[in-house]
CSV table of C-alpha atoms in Angstrom, one decimal:
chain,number,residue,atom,x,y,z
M,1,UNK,CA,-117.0,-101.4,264.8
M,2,UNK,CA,-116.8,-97.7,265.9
M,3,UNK,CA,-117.9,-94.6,264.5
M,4,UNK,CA,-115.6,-91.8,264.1
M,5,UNK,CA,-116.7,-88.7,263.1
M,6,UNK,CA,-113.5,-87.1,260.5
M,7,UNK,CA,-112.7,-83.9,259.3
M,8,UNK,CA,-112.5,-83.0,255.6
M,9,UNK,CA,-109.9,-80.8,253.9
M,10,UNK,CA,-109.5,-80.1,250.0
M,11,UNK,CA,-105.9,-78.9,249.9
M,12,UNK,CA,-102.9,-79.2,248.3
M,13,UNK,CA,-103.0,-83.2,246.2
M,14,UNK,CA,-106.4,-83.7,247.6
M,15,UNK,CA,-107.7,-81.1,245.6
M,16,UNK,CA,-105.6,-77.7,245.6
M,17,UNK,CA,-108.1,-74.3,245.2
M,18,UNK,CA,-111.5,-76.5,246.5
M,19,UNK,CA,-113.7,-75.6,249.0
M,20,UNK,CA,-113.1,-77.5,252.7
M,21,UNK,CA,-114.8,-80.9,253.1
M,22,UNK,CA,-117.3,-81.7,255.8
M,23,UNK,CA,-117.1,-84.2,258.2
M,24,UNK,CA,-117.6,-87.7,257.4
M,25,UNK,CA,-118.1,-90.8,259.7
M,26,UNK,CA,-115.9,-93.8,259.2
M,27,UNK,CA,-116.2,-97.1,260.9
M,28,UNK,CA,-113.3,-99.7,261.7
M,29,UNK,CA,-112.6,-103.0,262.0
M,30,UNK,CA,-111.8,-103.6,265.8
M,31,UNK,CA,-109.8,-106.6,264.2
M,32,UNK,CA,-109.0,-108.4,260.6
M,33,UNK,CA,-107.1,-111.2,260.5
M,34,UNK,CA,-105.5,-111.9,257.5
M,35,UNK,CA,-106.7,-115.2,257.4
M,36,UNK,CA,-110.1,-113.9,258.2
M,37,UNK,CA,-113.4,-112.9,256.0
M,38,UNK,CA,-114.7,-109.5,256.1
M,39,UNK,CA,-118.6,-108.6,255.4
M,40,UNK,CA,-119.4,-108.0,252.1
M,41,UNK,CA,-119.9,-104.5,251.3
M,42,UNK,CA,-122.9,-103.3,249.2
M,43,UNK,CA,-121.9,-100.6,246.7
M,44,UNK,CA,-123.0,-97.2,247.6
M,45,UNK,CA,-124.2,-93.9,245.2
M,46,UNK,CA,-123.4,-90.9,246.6
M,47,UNK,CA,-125.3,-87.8,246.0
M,48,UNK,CA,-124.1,-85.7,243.2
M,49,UNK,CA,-123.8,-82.4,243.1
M,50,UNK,CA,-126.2,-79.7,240.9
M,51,UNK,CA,-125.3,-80.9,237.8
M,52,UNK,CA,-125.5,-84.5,238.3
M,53,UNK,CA,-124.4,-87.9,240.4
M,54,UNK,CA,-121.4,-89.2,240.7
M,55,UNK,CA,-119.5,-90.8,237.5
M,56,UNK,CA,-122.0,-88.3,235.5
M,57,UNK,CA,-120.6,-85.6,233.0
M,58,UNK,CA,-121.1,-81.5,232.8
M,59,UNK,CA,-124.9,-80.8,232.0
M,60,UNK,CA,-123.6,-80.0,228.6
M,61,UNK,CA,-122.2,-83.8,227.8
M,62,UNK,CA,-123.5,-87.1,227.4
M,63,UNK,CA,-123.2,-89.5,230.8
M,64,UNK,CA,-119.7,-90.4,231.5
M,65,UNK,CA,-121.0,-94.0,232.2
M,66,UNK,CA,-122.7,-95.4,228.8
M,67,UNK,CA,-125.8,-97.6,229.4
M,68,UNK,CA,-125.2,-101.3,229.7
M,69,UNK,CA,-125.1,-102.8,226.0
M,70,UNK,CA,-128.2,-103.9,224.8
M,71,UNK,CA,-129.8,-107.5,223.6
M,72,UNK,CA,-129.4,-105.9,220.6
M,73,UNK,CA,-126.1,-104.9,220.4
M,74,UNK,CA,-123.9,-106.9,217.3
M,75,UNK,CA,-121.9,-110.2,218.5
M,76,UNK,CA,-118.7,-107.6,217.5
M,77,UNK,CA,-119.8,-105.4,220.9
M,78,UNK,CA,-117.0,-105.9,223.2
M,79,UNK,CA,-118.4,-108.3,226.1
M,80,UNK,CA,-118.7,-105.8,229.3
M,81,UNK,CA,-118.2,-106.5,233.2
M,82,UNK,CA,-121.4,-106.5,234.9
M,83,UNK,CA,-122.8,-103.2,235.5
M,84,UNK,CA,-123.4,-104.1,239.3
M,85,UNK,CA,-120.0,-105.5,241.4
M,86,UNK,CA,-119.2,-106.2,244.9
M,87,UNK,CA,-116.2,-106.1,247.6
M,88,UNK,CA,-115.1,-108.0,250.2
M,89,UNK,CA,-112.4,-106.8,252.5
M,90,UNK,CA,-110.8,-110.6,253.1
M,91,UNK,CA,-108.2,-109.2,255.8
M,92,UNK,CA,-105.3,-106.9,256.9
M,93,UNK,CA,-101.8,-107.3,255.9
M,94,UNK,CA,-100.5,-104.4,257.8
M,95,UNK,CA,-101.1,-101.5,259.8
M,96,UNK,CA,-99.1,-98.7,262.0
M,97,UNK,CA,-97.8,-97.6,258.8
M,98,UNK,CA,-96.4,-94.0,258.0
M,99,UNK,CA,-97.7,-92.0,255.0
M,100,UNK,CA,-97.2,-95.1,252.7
M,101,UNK,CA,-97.7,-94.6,249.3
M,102,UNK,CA,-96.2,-96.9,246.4
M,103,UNK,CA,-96.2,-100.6,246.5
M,104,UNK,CA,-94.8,-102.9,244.5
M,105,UNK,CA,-95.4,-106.6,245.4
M,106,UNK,CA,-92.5,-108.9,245.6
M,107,UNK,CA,-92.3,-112.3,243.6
M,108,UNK,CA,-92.9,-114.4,246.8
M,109,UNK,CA,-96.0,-111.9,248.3
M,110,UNK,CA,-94.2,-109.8,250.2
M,111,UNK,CA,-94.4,-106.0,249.6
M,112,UNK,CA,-92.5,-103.4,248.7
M,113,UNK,CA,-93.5,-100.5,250.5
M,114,UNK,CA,-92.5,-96.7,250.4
M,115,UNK,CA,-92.8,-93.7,253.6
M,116,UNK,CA,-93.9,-90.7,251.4
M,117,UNK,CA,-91.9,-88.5,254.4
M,118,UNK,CA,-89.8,-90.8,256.0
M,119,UNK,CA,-87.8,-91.3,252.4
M,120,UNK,CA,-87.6,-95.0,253.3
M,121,UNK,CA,-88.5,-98.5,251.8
M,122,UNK,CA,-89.6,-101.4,254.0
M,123,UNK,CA,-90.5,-105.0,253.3
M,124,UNK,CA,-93.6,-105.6,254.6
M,125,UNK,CA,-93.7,-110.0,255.6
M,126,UNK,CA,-97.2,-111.3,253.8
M,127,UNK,CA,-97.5,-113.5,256.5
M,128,UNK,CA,-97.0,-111.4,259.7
M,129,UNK,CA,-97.3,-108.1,258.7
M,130,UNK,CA,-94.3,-107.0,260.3
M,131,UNK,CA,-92.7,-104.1,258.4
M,132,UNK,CA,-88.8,-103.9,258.0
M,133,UNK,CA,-86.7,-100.3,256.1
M,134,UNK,CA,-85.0,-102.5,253.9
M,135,UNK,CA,-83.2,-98.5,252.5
M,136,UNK,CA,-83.4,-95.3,252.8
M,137,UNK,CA,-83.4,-93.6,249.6
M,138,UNK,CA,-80.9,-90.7,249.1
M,139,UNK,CA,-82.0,-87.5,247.8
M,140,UNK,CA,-85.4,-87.5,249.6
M,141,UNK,CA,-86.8,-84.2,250.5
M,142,UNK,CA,-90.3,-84.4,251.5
M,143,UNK,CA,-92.6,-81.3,251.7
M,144,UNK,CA,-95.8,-80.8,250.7
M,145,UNK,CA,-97.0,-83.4,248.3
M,146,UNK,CA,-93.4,-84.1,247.6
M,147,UNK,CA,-90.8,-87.3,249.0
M,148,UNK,CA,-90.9,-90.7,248.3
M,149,UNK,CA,-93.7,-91.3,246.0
M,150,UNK,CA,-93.9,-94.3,243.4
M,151,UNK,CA,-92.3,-97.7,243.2
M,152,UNK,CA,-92.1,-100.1,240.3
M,153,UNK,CA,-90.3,-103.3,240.5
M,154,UNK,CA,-88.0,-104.2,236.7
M,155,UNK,CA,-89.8,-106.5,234.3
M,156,UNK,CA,-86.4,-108.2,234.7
M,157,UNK,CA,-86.3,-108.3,238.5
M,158,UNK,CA,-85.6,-112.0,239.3
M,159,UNK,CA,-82.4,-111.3,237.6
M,160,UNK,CA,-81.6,-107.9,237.7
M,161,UNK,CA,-83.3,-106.8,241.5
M,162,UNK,CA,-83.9,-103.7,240.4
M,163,UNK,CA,-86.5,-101.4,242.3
M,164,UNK,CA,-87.6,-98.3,240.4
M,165,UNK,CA,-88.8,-95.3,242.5
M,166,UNK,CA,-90.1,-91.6,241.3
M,167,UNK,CA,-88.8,-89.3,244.5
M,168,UNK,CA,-88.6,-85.2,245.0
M,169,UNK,CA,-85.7,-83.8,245.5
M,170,UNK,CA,-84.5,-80.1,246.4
M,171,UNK,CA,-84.4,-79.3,242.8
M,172,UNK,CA,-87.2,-81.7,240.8
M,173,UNK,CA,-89.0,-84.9,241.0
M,174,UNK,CA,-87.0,-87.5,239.4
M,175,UNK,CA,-87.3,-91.3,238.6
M,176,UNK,CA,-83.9,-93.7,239.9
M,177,UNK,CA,-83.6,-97.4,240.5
M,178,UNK,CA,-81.6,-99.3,243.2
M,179,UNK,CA,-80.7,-103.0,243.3
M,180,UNK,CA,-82.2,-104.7,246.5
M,181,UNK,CA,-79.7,-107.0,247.3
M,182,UNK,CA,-81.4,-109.3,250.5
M,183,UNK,CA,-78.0,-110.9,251.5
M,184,UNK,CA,-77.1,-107.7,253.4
M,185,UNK,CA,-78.7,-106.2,256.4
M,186,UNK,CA,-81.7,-104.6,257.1
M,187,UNK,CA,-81.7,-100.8,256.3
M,188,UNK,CA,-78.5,-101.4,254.3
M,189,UNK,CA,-80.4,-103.7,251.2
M,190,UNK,CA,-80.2,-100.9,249.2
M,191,UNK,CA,-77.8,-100.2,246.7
M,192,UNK,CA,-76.8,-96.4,245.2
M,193,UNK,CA,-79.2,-95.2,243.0
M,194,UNK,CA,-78.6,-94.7,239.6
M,195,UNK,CA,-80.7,-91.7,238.3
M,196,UNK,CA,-82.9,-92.9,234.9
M,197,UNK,CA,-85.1,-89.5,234.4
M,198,UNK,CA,-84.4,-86.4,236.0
M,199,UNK,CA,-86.1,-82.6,235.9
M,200,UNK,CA,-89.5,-83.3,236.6
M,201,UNK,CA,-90.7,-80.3,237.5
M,202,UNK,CA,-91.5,-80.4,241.6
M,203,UNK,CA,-93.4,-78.4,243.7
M,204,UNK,CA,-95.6,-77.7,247.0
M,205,UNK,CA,-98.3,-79.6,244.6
M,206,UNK,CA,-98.5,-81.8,242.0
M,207,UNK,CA,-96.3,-83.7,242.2
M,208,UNK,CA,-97.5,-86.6,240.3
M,209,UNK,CA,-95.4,-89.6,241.3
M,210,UNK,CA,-97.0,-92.9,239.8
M,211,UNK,CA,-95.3,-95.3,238.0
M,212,UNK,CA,-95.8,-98.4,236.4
M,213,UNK,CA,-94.2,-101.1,233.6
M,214,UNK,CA,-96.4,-101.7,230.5
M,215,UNK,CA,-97.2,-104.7,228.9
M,216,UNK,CA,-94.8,-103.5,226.4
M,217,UNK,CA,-92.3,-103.6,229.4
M,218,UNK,CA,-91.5,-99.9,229.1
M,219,UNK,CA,-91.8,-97.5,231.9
M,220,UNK,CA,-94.2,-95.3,232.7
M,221,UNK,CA,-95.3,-92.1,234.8
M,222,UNK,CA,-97.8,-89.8,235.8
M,223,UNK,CA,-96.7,-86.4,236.4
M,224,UNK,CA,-98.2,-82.8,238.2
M,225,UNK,CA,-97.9,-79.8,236.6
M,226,UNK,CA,-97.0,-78.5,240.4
M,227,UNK,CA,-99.3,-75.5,240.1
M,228,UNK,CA,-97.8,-73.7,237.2
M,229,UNK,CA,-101.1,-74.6,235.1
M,230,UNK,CA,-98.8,-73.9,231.5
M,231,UNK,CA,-96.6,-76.9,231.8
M,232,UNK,CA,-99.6,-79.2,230.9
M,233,UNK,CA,-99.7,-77.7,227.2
M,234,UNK,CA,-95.4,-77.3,227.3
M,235,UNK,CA,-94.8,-80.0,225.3
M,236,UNK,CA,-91.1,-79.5,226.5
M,237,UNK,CA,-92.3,-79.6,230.2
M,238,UNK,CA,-92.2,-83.0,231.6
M,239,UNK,CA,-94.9,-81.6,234.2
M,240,UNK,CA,-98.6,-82.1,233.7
M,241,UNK,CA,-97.9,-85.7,231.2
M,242,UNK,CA,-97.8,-89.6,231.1
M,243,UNK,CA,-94.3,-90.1,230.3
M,244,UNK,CA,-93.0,-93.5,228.4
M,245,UNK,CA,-89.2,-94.4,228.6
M,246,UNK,CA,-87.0,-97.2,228.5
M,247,UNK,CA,-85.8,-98.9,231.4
M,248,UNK,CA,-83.3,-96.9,231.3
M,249,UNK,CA,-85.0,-93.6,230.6
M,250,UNK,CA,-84.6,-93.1,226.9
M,251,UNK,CA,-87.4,-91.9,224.6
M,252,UNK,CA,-89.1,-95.0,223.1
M,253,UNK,CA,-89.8,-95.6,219.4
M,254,UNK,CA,-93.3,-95.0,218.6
M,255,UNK,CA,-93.3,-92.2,221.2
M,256,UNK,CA,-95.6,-89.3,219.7
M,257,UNK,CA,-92.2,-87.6,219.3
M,258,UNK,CA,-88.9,-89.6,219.0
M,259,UNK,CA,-86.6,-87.8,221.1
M,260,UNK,CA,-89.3,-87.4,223.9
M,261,UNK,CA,-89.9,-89.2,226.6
M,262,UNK,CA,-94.0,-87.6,226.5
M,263,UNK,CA,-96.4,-89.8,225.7
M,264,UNK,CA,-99.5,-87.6,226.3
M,265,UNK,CA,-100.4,-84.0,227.7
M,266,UNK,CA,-102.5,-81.5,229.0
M,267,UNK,CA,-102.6,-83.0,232.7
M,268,UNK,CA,-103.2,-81.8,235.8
M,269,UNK,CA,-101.8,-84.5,238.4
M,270,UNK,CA,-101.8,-87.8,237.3
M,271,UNK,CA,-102.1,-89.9,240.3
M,272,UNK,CA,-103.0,-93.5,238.7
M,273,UNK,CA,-101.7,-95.6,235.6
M,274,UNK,CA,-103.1,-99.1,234.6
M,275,UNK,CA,-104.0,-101.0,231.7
M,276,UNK,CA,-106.7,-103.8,230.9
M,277,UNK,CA,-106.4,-106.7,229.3
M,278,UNK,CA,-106.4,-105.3,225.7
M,279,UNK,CA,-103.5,-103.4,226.9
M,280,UNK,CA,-104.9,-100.1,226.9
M,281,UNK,CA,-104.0,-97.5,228.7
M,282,UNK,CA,-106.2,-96.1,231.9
M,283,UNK,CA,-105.0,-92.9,233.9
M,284,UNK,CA,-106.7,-91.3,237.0
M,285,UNK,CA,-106.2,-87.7,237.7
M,286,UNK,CA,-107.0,-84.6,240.1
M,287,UNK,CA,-109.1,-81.7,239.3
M,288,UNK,CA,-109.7,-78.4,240.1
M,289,UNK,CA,-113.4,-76.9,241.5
M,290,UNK,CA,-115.6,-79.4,239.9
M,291,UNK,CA,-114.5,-82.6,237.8
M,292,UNK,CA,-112.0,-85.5,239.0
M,293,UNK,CA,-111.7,-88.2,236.2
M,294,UNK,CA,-111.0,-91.5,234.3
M,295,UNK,CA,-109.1,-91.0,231.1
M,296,UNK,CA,-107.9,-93.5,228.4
M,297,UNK,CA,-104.5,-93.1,227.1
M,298,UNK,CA,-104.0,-92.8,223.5
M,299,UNK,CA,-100.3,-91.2,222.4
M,300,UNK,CA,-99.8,-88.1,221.7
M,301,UNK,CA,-103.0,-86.5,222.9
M,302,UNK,CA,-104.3,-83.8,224.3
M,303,UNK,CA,-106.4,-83.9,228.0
M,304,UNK,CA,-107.1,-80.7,227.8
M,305,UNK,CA,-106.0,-79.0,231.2
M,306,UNK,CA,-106.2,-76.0,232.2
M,307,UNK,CA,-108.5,-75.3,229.5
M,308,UNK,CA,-110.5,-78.2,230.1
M,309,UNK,CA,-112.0,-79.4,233.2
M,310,UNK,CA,-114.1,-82.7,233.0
M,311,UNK,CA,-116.1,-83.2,229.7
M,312,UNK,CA,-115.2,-79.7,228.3
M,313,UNK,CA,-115.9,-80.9,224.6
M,314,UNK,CA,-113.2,-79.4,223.2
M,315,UNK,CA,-111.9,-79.4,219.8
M,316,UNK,CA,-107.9,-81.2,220.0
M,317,UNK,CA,-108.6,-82.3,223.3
M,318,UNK,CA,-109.6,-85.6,225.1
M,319,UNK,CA,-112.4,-85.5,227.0
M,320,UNK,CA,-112.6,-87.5,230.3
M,321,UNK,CA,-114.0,-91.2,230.4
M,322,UNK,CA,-115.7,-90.8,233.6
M,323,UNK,CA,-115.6,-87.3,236.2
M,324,UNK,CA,-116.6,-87.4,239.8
M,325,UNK,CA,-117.3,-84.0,241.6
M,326,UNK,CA,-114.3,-83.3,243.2
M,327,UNK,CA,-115.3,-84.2,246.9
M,328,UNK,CA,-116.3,-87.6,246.1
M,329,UNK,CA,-113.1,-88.9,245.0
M,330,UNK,CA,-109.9,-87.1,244.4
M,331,UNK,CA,-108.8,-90.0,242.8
M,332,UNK,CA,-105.1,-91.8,243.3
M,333,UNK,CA,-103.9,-95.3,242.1
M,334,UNK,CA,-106.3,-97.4,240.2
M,335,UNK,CA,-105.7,-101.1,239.2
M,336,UNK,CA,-108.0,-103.6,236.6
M,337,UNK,CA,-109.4,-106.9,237.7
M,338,UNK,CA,-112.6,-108.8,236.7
M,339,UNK,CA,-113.2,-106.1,233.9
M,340,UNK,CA,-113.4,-102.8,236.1
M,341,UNK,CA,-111.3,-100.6,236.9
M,342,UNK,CA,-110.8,-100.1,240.5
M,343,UNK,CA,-109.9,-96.3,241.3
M,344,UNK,CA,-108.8,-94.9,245.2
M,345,UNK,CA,-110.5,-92.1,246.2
M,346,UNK,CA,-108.7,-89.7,248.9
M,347,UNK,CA,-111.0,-86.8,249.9
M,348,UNK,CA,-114.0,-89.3,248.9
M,349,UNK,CA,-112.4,-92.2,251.2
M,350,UNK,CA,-114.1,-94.8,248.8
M,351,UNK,CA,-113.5,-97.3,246.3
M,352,UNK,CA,-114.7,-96.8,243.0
M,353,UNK,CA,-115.7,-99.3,240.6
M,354,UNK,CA,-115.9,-98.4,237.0
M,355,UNK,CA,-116.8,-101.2,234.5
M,356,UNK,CA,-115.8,-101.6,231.5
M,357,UNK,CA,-116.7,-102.4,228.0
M,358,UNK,CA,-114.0,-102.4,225.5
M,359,UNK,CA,-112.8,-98.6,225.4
M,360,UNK,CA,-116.1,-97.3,227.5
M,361,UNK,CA,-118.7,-97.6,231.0
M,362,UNK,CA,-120.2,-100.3,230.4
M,363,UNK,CA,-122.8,-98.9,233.5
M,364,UNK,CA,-122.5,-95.7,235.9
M,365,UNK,CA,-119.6,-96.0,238.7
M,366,UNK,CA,-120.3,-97.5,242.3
M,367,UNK,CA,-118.5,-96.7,245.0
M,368,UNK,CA,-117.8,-98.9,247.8
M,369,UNK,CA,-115.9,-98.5,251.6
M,370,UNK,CA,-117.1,-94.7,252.1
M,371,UNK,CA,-115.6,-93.6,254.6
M,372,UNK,CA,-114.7,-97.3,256.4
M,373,UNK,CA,-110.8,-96.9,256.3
M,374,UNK,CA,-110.3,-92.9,255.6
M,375,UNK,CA,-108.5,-91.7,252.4
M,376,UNK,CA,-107.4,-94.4,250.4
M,377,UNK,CA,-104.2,-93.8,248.6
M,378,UNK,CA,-102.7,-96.8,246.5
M,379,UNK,CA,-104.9,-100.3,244.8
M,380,UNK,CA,-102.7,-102.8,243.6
M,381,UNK,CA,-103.8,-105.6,241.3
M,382,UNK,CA,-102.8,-109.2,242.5
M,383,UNK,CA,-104.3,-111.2,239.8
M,384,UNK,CA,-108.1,-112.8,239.7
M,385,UNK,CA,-110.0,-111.1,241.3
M,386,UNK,CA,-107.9,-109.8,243.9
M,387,UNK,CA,-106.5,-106.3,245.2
M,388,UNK,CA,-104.5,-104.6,247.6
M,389,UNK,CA,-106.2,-101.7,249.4
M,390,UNK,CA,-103.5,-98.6,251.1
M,391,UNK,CA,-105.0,-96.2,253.1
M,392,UNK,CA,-103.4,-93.0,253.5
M,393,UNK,CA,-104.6,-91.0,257.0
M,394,UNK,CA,-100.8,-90.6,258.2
M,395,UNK,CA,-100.3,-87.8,255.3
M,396,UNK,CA,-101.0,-85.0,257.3
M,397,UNK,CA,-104.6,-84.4,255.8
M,398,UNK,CA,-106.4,-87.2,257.2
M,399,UNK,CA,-107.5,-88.0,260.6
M,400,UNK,CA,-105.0,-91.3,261.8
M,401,UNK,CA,-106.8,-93.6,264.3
M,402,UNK,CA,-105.0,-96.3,266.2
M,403,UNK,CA,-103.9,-98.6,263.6
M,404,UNK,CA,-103.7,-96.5,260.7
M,405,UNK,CA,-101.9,-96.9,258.0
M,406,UNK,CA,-103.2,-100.0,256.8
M,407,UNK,CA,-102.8,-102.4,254.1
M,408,UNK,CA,-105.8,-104.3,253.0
M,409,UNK,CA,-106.5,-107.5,251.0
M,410,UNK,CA,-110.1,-107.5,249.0
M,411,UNK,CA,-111.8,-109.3,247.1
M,412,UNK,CA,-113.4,-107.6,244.4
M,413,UNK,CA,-116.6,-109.0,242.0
């Protein structure tokens, strides 16, 4: 293992208006076999800032992490993941890749794989790691945050091969899906796309870009507010929301509004969308200066941005679940498994873990992998206790060693 020392920087996605990072060191597996076991990695608290740790709230509000639930708490409590947890990277599916950023696992473990700025799609083997463009996606243009962002296989895939992706184009961010037809030949598996949701607004920021099928098998995506901090309360802005659409892109019933594809508002960037096993609804997103955070989902409401950063208190308005300062996460894709969520951190390069219990913490955040693998971009739930881990130094803000990207298996407690 080698030490590296890394350069921070707080721009754009990563945290647009904050101050520079400082350098961190980051150590890397010489070699991980896919077959082979990794050490197991005690969680690490980093220092907070002034006004608190980590996973803490503003001075002002309660901790963003509830205690642990008592011996006395009624047998009605909702049963909560243990307040400490563990990770263990189990091995490397595949590295030497280019600013990857959505993933969508394939029936038989392959993975789905999408170049942020090279507008393409490969299919990356489970067994080998070898990486094949399976398309390019038309339409693409990359800049900034902006190009190929989120993928999302159909609930109906084994029949209908449909890939979903949520791309930038010269005029708006939009949401298409493409049949992946495997019978013809590499780089040409794609079919046309056929556009489901179009005029998201795009910009040099904010972009949002995740998506992400329900339980409820309805699509779903995060969206930016690209800078312009009034689309977040435009409740005829698709910028700065969660959307929730059809498969084909039509409002849902029991949307807040029935000829509206918004679900909720007052975002900044939402970067990360995933649900437990009550089916509720968990969404990661950027802040400004101070407070990154953990939201829970409920229709039609309000998150409060720009007039609320973090746990504002806010009358109408959500407040936050959990908040990081901002240069300890800069949070991206988040998945659930064993009762946590599991939330990317870019800027912070760690893993957070964020138990739950029912609706709430069940304990403070830990955070795990600082600064091992650089700024993590995408976690993908595989079932059990398992994850997928997507690093994300090739983006033109990290610091890309020989290997990087890289896609990692863990094992997650």
């Amino acid at each position: 293992m080698r030490s590296v020392v890394r350069t921070g920087r707080r721009v754009g996605g990563a945290g647009a208006g904050r101050p520079a990072g400082h350098g961190r060191a980051r150590g890397v597996l010489a070699a991980v076999a896919l077959a082979g076991c990794g050490a197991l990695l005690a969680g690490c608290s980093p220092e907070g800032g002034p006004a608190g740790p980590a996973g803490a709230s503003p001075p002002r509000g309660a901790p963003s992490g509830s205690a642990p639930a008592s011996a006395s708490a009624s047998a009605s409590a909702p049963s909560a993941a243990p307040a400490k947890g563990s990770v263990e990277v189990t091995g490397e599916i595949a590295r030497d890749l280019e600013s990857p950023w959505g993933v969508a696992p394939l029936p038989d473990g392959d993975l789905l794989v999408a170049s942020r700025d090279k507008g393409t799609i490969s299919r990356v083997s489970a067994a080998s790691g070898k990486a094949v463009v399976i398309g390019k996606v038309p339409g693409v243009a990359p800049g900034g945050e902006g190009g190929l962002l989120g993928l999302a296989l159909s609930p109906s895939f084994a029949s209908d091969r449909m890939v979903y992706a949520y791309f930038t184009t010269e005029s708006d961010n939009r949401i298409a899906r493409m049949r992946y037809d495997e019978k013809r030949e590499p780089g040409q598996q794609l079919g046309a796309p056929d556009t489901v949701l179009r005029g998201i607004p795009k910009g040099v920021v904010h972009n949002g870009g995740r998506i992400a099928f329900g339980p409820d098998r309805m699509l779903y995506a995060g969206t930016g507010e690209t800078g312009e901090t009034g689309l977040a309360q435009d409740r005829k802005s698709l910028g700065g929301k969660i959307l929730r659409m059809t498969p084909d892109g039509q409002p849902v019933h029991g949307n807040p509004e029935p000829d509206s594809v918004v679900y909720s508002h007052g975002h900044r960037n939402v970067q990360g969308l995933a649900w437990d096993q009550d089916k509720r609804l968990w969404a990661a997103e950027f802040g400004q200066n101070t407070w990154d955070e953990l939201n829970l989902i409920e229709p039609g409401a309000n998150y409060g941005w720009p007039q609320a950063e973090g746990k504002a208190g806010l009358a109408g308005m959500r407040d936050p679940v959990a908040v990081w300062r901002t240069d300890e996460a800069s949070p991206s894709g988040i998945a659930v498994a064993r009762g946590s969520v599991w939330m990317a951190g870019l800027k912070g390069e760690r893993l957070w873990r964020i138990p739950l219990a029912g609706d709430r913490p069940a304990a403070e955040p830990e955070a795990f992998l600082q600064g091992r693998y650089g700024r993590l971009r995408s976690v993908v739930a595989l079932g059990g206790d398992r994850l997928l881990l997507v690093t994300s130094e090739t983006d033109r803000r990290g610091s890309p060693e020989a290997g990087d990207d890289r896609i990692l298996t863990l094992t997650v407690r």
